Amino acid sequence: MIVYSASKAEFVEHVKFNAIEKLIEEAVYKKLKRRTGKSEVQSWKNSLQYMFNILTDESIPASAGVAVEYNIPLTSRRVDFILTGKDRSRNDTAIIVELKQWSTAQVTEKDAIVKTYLNGGIQETNHPSYQAWSYSALIEDYNETVRDEHIGLRPCAYLHNMECGAAVNDSRYAEHTDRAPVFINSDAKKLSDFLKRYIKYGDTDDIMYRIEHGVIKPSKTLADSLASMLRGNREFILLDEQKLVYETALELSEKGRENPKQTLIVKGGPGTGKSVVAVNLLVEATNREMLAQFVSKNAAPREVFKTRLTGTMRKTHIDNLFRGSGGYTETESNRFDLLIVDEAHRLNEKSGLYGNLGENQIKELIKSSKTSIFFIDEDQRVTLSDIGTIGEIRDFARKLGSKVTVMELSSQFRCNGSDGYLAWVDHVLQIRQTANANLEGIDYDFRVFDDPNQLREVIEKKNRRANKARLVAGYCWDWNSKKNPEAYDIAIPEHGFKARWNLDKHGSKWLIAEDSISEIGCIHTCQGLELEYVGVILGDDFLIRDGVAVTNASKRSRSDRSVRGYKKMLKEDRESALAIADMIIKNTYRTLMTRGMKGCYIYSSDPETREYFRSVSRSWVEEKDDEMLLHALPYDVVDYEAARPYEGYVPLYDLQAAAGDFSEFQYPEESQWVHLPEHFHTKKGQFVVQVVGESMNKRIPNGAWCLFSDNPGGTRNGKIVLVQHRAIEDPDHGGSYTVKLYRSEKTFVDGDLVNQRVTLSPVTSSVGYADLVFDADDLDDLHVVGEFVAVLA
């Protein structure tokens, strides 16, 4: 998402007449649904005034594009300023400018870390050049359009208030300033020259729009990348707080080799990159010849990582890298250089199968290592035996003579980078009240289903692409299939729905097992891991009555050890027991509902609960067909009477209704119309349709809304077109039309150049799609309905 976009000429006018900060403030409220503080508005005004001074150079083309506050896909990080255009060779280029208000900076011994005045004091933070470069690299990693269409990204940083640049240009940061030069106040001419070096001509091809609406492929999950990471290739780019936590952890681990012992507590919610930082630390610590281990109470992440490593390392080496939290009861003091504890909120007091070993897992971990790092989210404590709290870690560190450092991760990578969705989950589960009372304006696919069979069908469809979608449920059904694999566990008779919990044969590898899609996972097999889409079945332990969340731990299965001891607690202190159980149940569903990076779909057998989630989500996609609504259309859709035809409005056609002859379907006055942004110069003959299927997924995502132009003229060779032919039976929708890359072979007949053969080719990473070839005899019936213009959403 881009908060503000314009041409250079428009941007200069907006700043010149003191309108820029107001325009951005209004755009932030409209697009992000949040008010902006005075200090942030003032920082926009100051920084953009300096960029205005740079852009008044007439050598920078007036038609260059300007974008302010661009949200990097799948994160909550924003790029301050982007200038787009073409270089001397007419290659598409986007210059990323990280703007800073800093007046001073200090050098540190940490890689890419400086000190400056932030939040009322001197703080450590990322070097601006590293920050600009990491944003650039992340965009390239996530955005297939940038890679495939060879859009060059050029990062830099501009510290316009800084008078002396000795610290930020210190030689120890040369690696980063070489990749992304840093400019201070007196470098205005150098910055101008830098911009002109890469932007010679204007943006005539909507470069920023293509970047914003390009094909987004999420970053690889930790499990997919661990093998190469352990060979020394850190595949994940560490952003902002992640980089600072990583460097600080390495510094503390070096100190911990001497005295005193070190303990680092890292707070972070779902998807903040805790596991990414943890594994990066494991890799680097091993490279530094430290004796280090990755520790988690939950076996699922460990087993997934081990499975991904099979064949690249000896099993004994893998087992020595990943350990359960109960394996340190007998370990000698300071045996390890570094213990990295993931999901520390899941730690228990006692260890062993029967809870009869050791004294306290937190104490044992700190005692066993010179440096211990605890990654923790107290809101993901999901059993009565979970004792992992920041207070407990502090107390034991103090008793064992370990110096404590506390840091926090806030950059979101789960749930499409949406802090808003995570806040909404907390709000609707009534964990805490937030400003996100509904999902309006939040880019996340959330749906409510009235039939669990439909939910299962959609999840199975999502899983076909990458084996990264699963059904999970609250632990409210007994695990009968554990002893009898033929038995069913989860039964919803009114819908004829039956399913099994994850089979014992898969164990903790359920999430990645190829044949486990028919099974249902629980909190214990998915916590700490990621999916693309998650389907959640809510049990009777969580109901809504008159708008109030009512939890009931007695509805949990007797097989569920997470509420073991609840009845005893209830007798001893009823009020306290009810409060703790309420927290456990809500945290469980919070965790389940935040496993999906792209979407979460839910079902509850209770109608009032379903209606509650439907009302608070206000998601229009829930009532539509799944295959046709994979993406929401973010523009106003109106009836013909309310539109201004082809003056910013174009008709919206339903291709599914065009299974016959598309030309017979085109009656604009009977269609709805879409209001497009101003930079689209709409004209008669243009229309919007939704393209379904994976045959063009390198250019057009499945379910994307696309703009087409009818009979634009000129050659169609090498262009993407919507075509119709009686012989076509598209594998994705069965219609006699399809969207493909058009290539023709021509020959001269009686002095005229005519088509001899036309080939329609998929542009896809998926298998099963073949070229469609039409020879001369078939070409009379081949109708090119429209030429692809752009992906809208």
GROMACS .gro file of N, CA, C and O in nm, residues 94-155:
model
  248
   94ALA      N    1   1.363   0.245  -0.940
   94ALA     CA    2   1.299   0.306  -0.822
   94ALA      C    3   1.409   0.332  -0.719
   94ALA      O    4   1.482   0.242  -0.680
   95ILE      N    5   1.421   0.458  -0.678
   95ILE     CA    6   1.520   0.496  -0.577
   95ILE      C    7   1.450   0.503  -0.442
   95ILE      O    8   1.353   0.576  -0.424
   96ILE      N    9   1.501   0.425  -0.347
   96ILE     CA   10   1.446   0.421  -0.211
   96ILE      C   11   1.526   0.515  -0.123
   96ILE      O   12   1.648   0.502  -0.113
   97VAL      N   13   1.458   0.610  -0.061
   97VAL     CA   14   1.525   0.710   0.023
   97VAL      C   15   1.475   0.695   0.166
   97VAL      O   16   1.356   0.717   0.194
   98GLU      N   17   1.565   0.657   0.256
   98GLU     CA   18   1.532   0.652   0.398
   98GLU      C   19   1.561   0.789   0.458
   98GLU      O   20   1.674   0.837   0.455
   99LEU      N   21   1.458   0.856   0.508
   99LEU     CA   22   1.470   0.992   0.562
   99LEU      C   23   1.483   0.987   0.714
   99LEU      O   24   1.408   0.918   0.781
  100LYS      N   25   1.578   1.062   0.767
  100LYS     CA   26   1.601   1.066   0.912
  100LYS      C   27   1.607   1.211   0.960
  100LYS      O   28   1.665   1.297   0.893
  101GLN      N   29   1.552   1.232   1.081
  101GLN     CA   30   1.555   1.364   1.144
  101GLN      C   31   1.678   1.382   1.232
  101GLN      O   32   1.695   1.486   1.294
  102TRP      N   33   1.766   1.282   1.237
  102TRP     CA   34   1.877   1.284   1.330
  102TRP      C   35   1.968   1.406   1.309
  102TRP      O   36   1.994   1.448   1.197
  103SER      N   37   2.020   1.456   1.422
  103SER     CA   38   2.121   1.563   1.417
  103SER      C   39   2.260   1.508   1.442
  103SER      O   40   2.360   1.561   1.391
  104THR      N   41   2.268   1.402   1.523
  104THR     CA   42   2.398   1.343   1.556
  104THR      C   43   2.387   1.192   1.556
  104THR      O   44   2.276   1.136   1.559
  105ALA      N   45   2.503   1.127   1.555
  105ALA     CA   46   2.508   0.981   1.564
  105ALA      C   47   2.642   0.942   1.625
  105ALA      O   48   2.739   1.019   1.619
  106GLN      N   49   2.645   0.824   1.684
  106GLN     CA   50   2.769   0.772   1.743
  106GLN      C   51   2.797   0.633   1.688
  106GLN      O   52   2.706   0.554   1.662
  107VAL      N   53   2.924   0.603   1.672
  107VAL     CA   54   2.968   0.473   1.622
  107VAL      C   55   2.956   0.369   1.734
  107VAL      O   56   2.976   0.400   1.851
  108THR      N   57   2.922   0.245   1.697
  108THR     CA   58   2.927   0.132   1.791
  108THR      C   59   3.014   0.022   1.730
  108THR      O   60   3.049   0.027   1.612
  109GLU      N   61   3.045  -0.079   1.809
  109GLU     CA   62   3.123  -0.191   1.759
  109GLU      C   63   3.034  -0.297   1.693
  109GLU      O   64   3.084  -0.394   1.638
  110LYS      N   65   2.904  -0.279   1.697
  110LYS     CA   66   2.811  -0.375   1.639
  110LYS      C   67   2.792  -0.348   1.490
  110LYS      O   68   2.785  -0.232   1.448
  111ASP      N   69   2.782  -0.455   1.414
  111ASP     CA   70   2.763  -0.441   1.270
  111ASP      C   71   2.630  -0.372   1.239
  111ASP      O   72   2.524  -0.415   1.284
  112ALA      N   73   2.639  -0.262   1.161
  112ALA     CA   74   2.522  -0.189   1.112
  112ALA      C   75   2.439  -0.125   1.224
  112ALA      O   76   2.322  -0.093   1.203
  113ILE      N   77   2.498  -0.105   1.341
  113ILE     CA   78   2.427  -0.043   1.453
  113ILE      C   79   2.498   0.086   1.493
  113ILE      O   80   2.619   0.088   1.510
  114VAL      N   81   2.419   0.194   1.508
  114VAL     CA   82   2.471   0.322   1.555
  114VAL      C   83   2.390   0.365   1.677
  114VAL      O   84   2.287   0.306   1.708
  115LYS      N   85   2.437   0.470   1.743
  115LYS     CA   86   2.362   0.530   1.853
  115LYS      C   87   2.317   0.670   1.811
  115LYS      O   88   2.391   0.742   1.745
  116THR      N   89   2.196   0.705   1.852
  116THR     CA   90   2.146   0.839   1.826
  116THR      C   91   2.038   0.871   1.928
  116THR      O   92   1.997   0.785   2.007
  117TYR      N   93   1.991   0.995   1.927
  117TYR     CA   94   1.888   1.037   2.021
  117TYR      C   95   1.751   0.995   1.969
  117TYR      O   96   1.704   1.041   1.866
  118LEU      N   97   1.685   0.905   2.045
  118LEU     CA   98   1.552   0.856   2.009
  118LEU      C   99   1.468   0.840   2.135
  118LEU      O  100   1.519   0.795   2.237
  119ASN      N  101   1.343   0.876   2.126
  119ASN     CA  102   1.248   0.853   2.236
  119ASN      C  103   1.299   0.904   2.370
  119ASN      O  104   1.290   0.836   2.472
  120GLY      N  105   1.358   1.021   2.369
  120GLY     CA  106   1.397   1.086   2.493
  120GLY      C  107   1.533   1.047   2.547
  120GLY      O  108   1.568   1.084   2.660
  121GLY      N  109   1.612   0.973   2.471
  121GLY     CA  110   1.745   0.935   2.519
  121GLY      C  111   1.829   0.877   2.408
  121GLY      O  112   1.782   0.856   2.295
  122ILE      N  113   1.957   0.854   2.438
  122ILE     CA  114   2.047   0.795   2.341
  122ILE      C  115   2.018   0.645   2.330
  122ILE      O  116   2.023   0.573   2.431
  123GLN      N  117   1.987   0.600   2.208
  123GLN     CA  118   1.948   0.461   2.186
  123GLN      C  119   2.030   0.401   2.073
  123GLN      O  120   2.077   0.472   1.983
  124GLU      N  121   2.046   0.269   2.075
  124GLU     CA  122   2.104   0.198   1.963
  124GLU      C  123   1.997   0.169   1.859
  124GLU      O  124   1.883   0.135   1.894
  125THR      N  125   2.035   0.180   1.732
  125THR     CA  126   1.939   0.154   1.624
  125THR      C  127   2.015   0.118   1.497
  125THR      O  128   2.137   0.127   1.492
  126ASN      N  129   1.943   0.079   1.393
  126ASN     CA  130   2.006   0.043   1.267
  126ASN      C  131   2.073   0.162   1.200
  126ASN      O  132   2.021   0.274   1.203
  127HIS      N  133   2.185   0.136   1.136
  127HIS     CA  134   2.248   0.237   1.051
  127HIS      C  135   2.151   0.265   0.935
  127HIS      O  136   2.094   0.173   0.877
  128PRO      N  137   2.129   0.392   0.900
  128PRO     CA  138   2.032   0.424   0.794
  128PRO      C  139   2.061   0.356   0.661
  128PRO      O  140   1.968   0.320   0.589
  129SER      N  141   2.188   0.337   0.628
  129SER     CA  142   2.221   0.270   0.502
  129SER      C  143   2.177   0.124   0.505
  129SER      O  144   2.125   0.071   0.407
  130TYR      N  145   2.202   0.058   0.619
  130TYR     CA  146   2.157  -0.081   0.631
  130TYR      C  147   2.005  -0.089   0.622
  130TYR      O  148   1.949  -0.177   0.556
  131GLN      N  149   1.938   0.006   0.686
  131GLN     CA  150   1.793   0.006   0.685
  131GLN      C  151   1.741   0.022   0.543
  131GLN      O  152   1.653  -0.053   0.498
  132ALA      N  153   1.795   0.119   0.468
  132ALA     CA  154   1.752   0.141   0.330
  132ALA      C  155   1.779   0.018   0.244
  132ALA      O  156   1.694  -0.025   0.165
  133TRP      N  157   1.900  -0.039   0.259
  133TRP     CA  158   1.933  -0.156   0.179
  133TRP      C  159   1.844  -0.275   0.215
  133TRP      O  160   1.798  -0.349   0.126
  134SER      N  161   1.820  -0.298   0.344
  134SER     CA  162   1.739  -0.413   0.384
  134SER      C  163   1.596  -0.401   0.331
  134SER      O  164   1.536  -0.499   0.291
  135TYR      N  165   1.543  -0.279   0.328
  135TYR     CA  166   1.410  -0.258   0.271
  135TYR      C  167   1.411  -0.290   0.121
  135TYR      O  168   1.320  -0.355   0.068
  136SER      N  169   1.515  -0.243   0.052
  136SER     CA  170   1.528  -0.269  -0.091
  136SER      C  171   1.538  -0.419  -0.118
  136SER      O  172   1.470  -0.473  -0.207
  137ALA      N  173   1.622  -0.487  -0.041
  137ALA     CA  174   1.640  -0.630  -0.061
  137ALA      C  175   1.512  -0.707  -0.030
  137ALA      O  176   1.478  -0.805  -0.098
  138LEU      N  177   1.438  -0.662   0.071
  138LEU     CA  178   1.315  -0.729   0.108
  138LEU      C  179   1.210  -0.714  -0.001
  138LEU      O  180   1.139  -0.809  -0.035
  139ILE      N  181   1.199  -0.594  -0.058
  139ILE     CA  182   1.104  -0.573  -0.168
  139ILE      C  183   1.137  -0.666  -0.284
  139ILE      O  184   1.050  -0.729  -0.343
  140GLU      N  185   1.264  -0.676  -0.315
  140GLU     CA  186   1.306  -0.762  -0.424
  140GLU      C  187   1.277  -0.909  -0.392
  140GLU      O  188   1.235  -0.986  -0.479
  141ASP      N  189   1.298  -0.948  -0.268
  141ASP     CA  190   1.271  -1.086  -0.229
  141ASP      C  191   1.122  -1.120  -0.236
  141ASP      O  192   1.085  -1.231  -0.274
  142TYR      N  193   1.037  -1.027  -0.197
  142TYR     CA  194   0.894  -1.055  -0.191
  142TYR      C  195   0.822  -1.031  -0.323
  142TYR      O  196   0.719  -1.089  -0.350
  143ASN      N  197   0.873  -0.940  -0.406
  143ASN     CA  198   0.797  -0.892  -0.520
  143ASN      C  199   0.850  -0.953  -0.649
  143ASN      O  200   0.954  -0.915  -0.700
  144GLU      N  201   0.774  -1.049  -0.703
  144GLU     CA  202   0.818  -1.117  -0.825
  144GLU      C  203   0.817  -1.023  -0.945
  144GLU      O  204   0.898  -1.037  -1.037
  145THR      N  205   0.728  -0.924  -0.946
  145THR     CA  206   0.723  -0.828  -1.056
  145THR      C  207   0.853  -0.750  -1.064
  145THR      O  208   0.906  -0.726  -1.173
  146VAL      N  209   0.906  -0.709  -0.951
  146VAL     CA  210   1.033  -0.636  -0.949
  146VAL      C  211   1.144  -0.721  -1.010
  146VAL      O  212   1.225  -0.674  -1.089
  147ARG      N  213   1.145  -0.849  -0.974
  147ARG     CA  214   1.250  -0.938  -1.026
  147ARG      C  215   1.231  -0.969  -1.174
  147ARG      O  216   1.323  -0.954  -1.254
  148ASP      N  217   1.109  -1.010  -1.212
  148ASP     CA  218   1.086  -1.055  -1.349
  148ASP      C  219   1.090  -0.941  -1.449
  148ASP      O  220   1.129  -0.960  -1.565
  149GLU      N  221   1.045  -0.824  -1.409
  149GLU     CA  222   1.044  -0.710  -1.501
  149GLU      C  223   1.167  -0.622  -1.485
  149GLU      O  224   1.174  -0.513  -1.542
  150HIS      N  225   1.263  -0.670  -1.406
  150HIS     CA  226   1.395  -0.607  -1.394
  150HIS      C  227   1.384  -0.459  -1.356
  150HIS      O  228   1.447  -0.372  -1.416
  151ILE      N  229   1.302  -0.433  -1.256
  151ILE     CA  230   1.293  -0.297  -1.202
  151ILE      C  231   1.410  -0.278  -1.105
  151ILE      O  232   1.420  -0.346  -1.004
  152GLY      N  233   1.499  -0.187  -1.139
  152GLY     CA  234   1.616  -0.166  -1.055
  152GLY      C  235   1.584  -0.087  -0.929
  152GLY      O  236   1.518   0.017  -0.936
  153LEU      N  237   1.629  -0.136  -0.815
  153LEU     CA  238   1.608  -0.067  -0.688
  153LEU      C  239   1.740  -0.008  -0.640
  153LEU      O  240   1.840  -0.079  -0.633
  154ARG      N  241   1.741   0.121  -0.609
  154ARG     CA  242   1.862   0.191  -0.566
  154ARG      C  243   1.837   0.256  -0.430
  154ARG      O  244   1.770   0.358  -0.421
  155PRO      N  245   1.889   0.197  -0.322
  155PRO     CA  246   1.864   0.254  -0.189
  155PRO      C  247   1.965   0.360  -0.149
  155PRO      O  248   2.082   0.357  -0.192
   0.00000   0.00000   0.00000
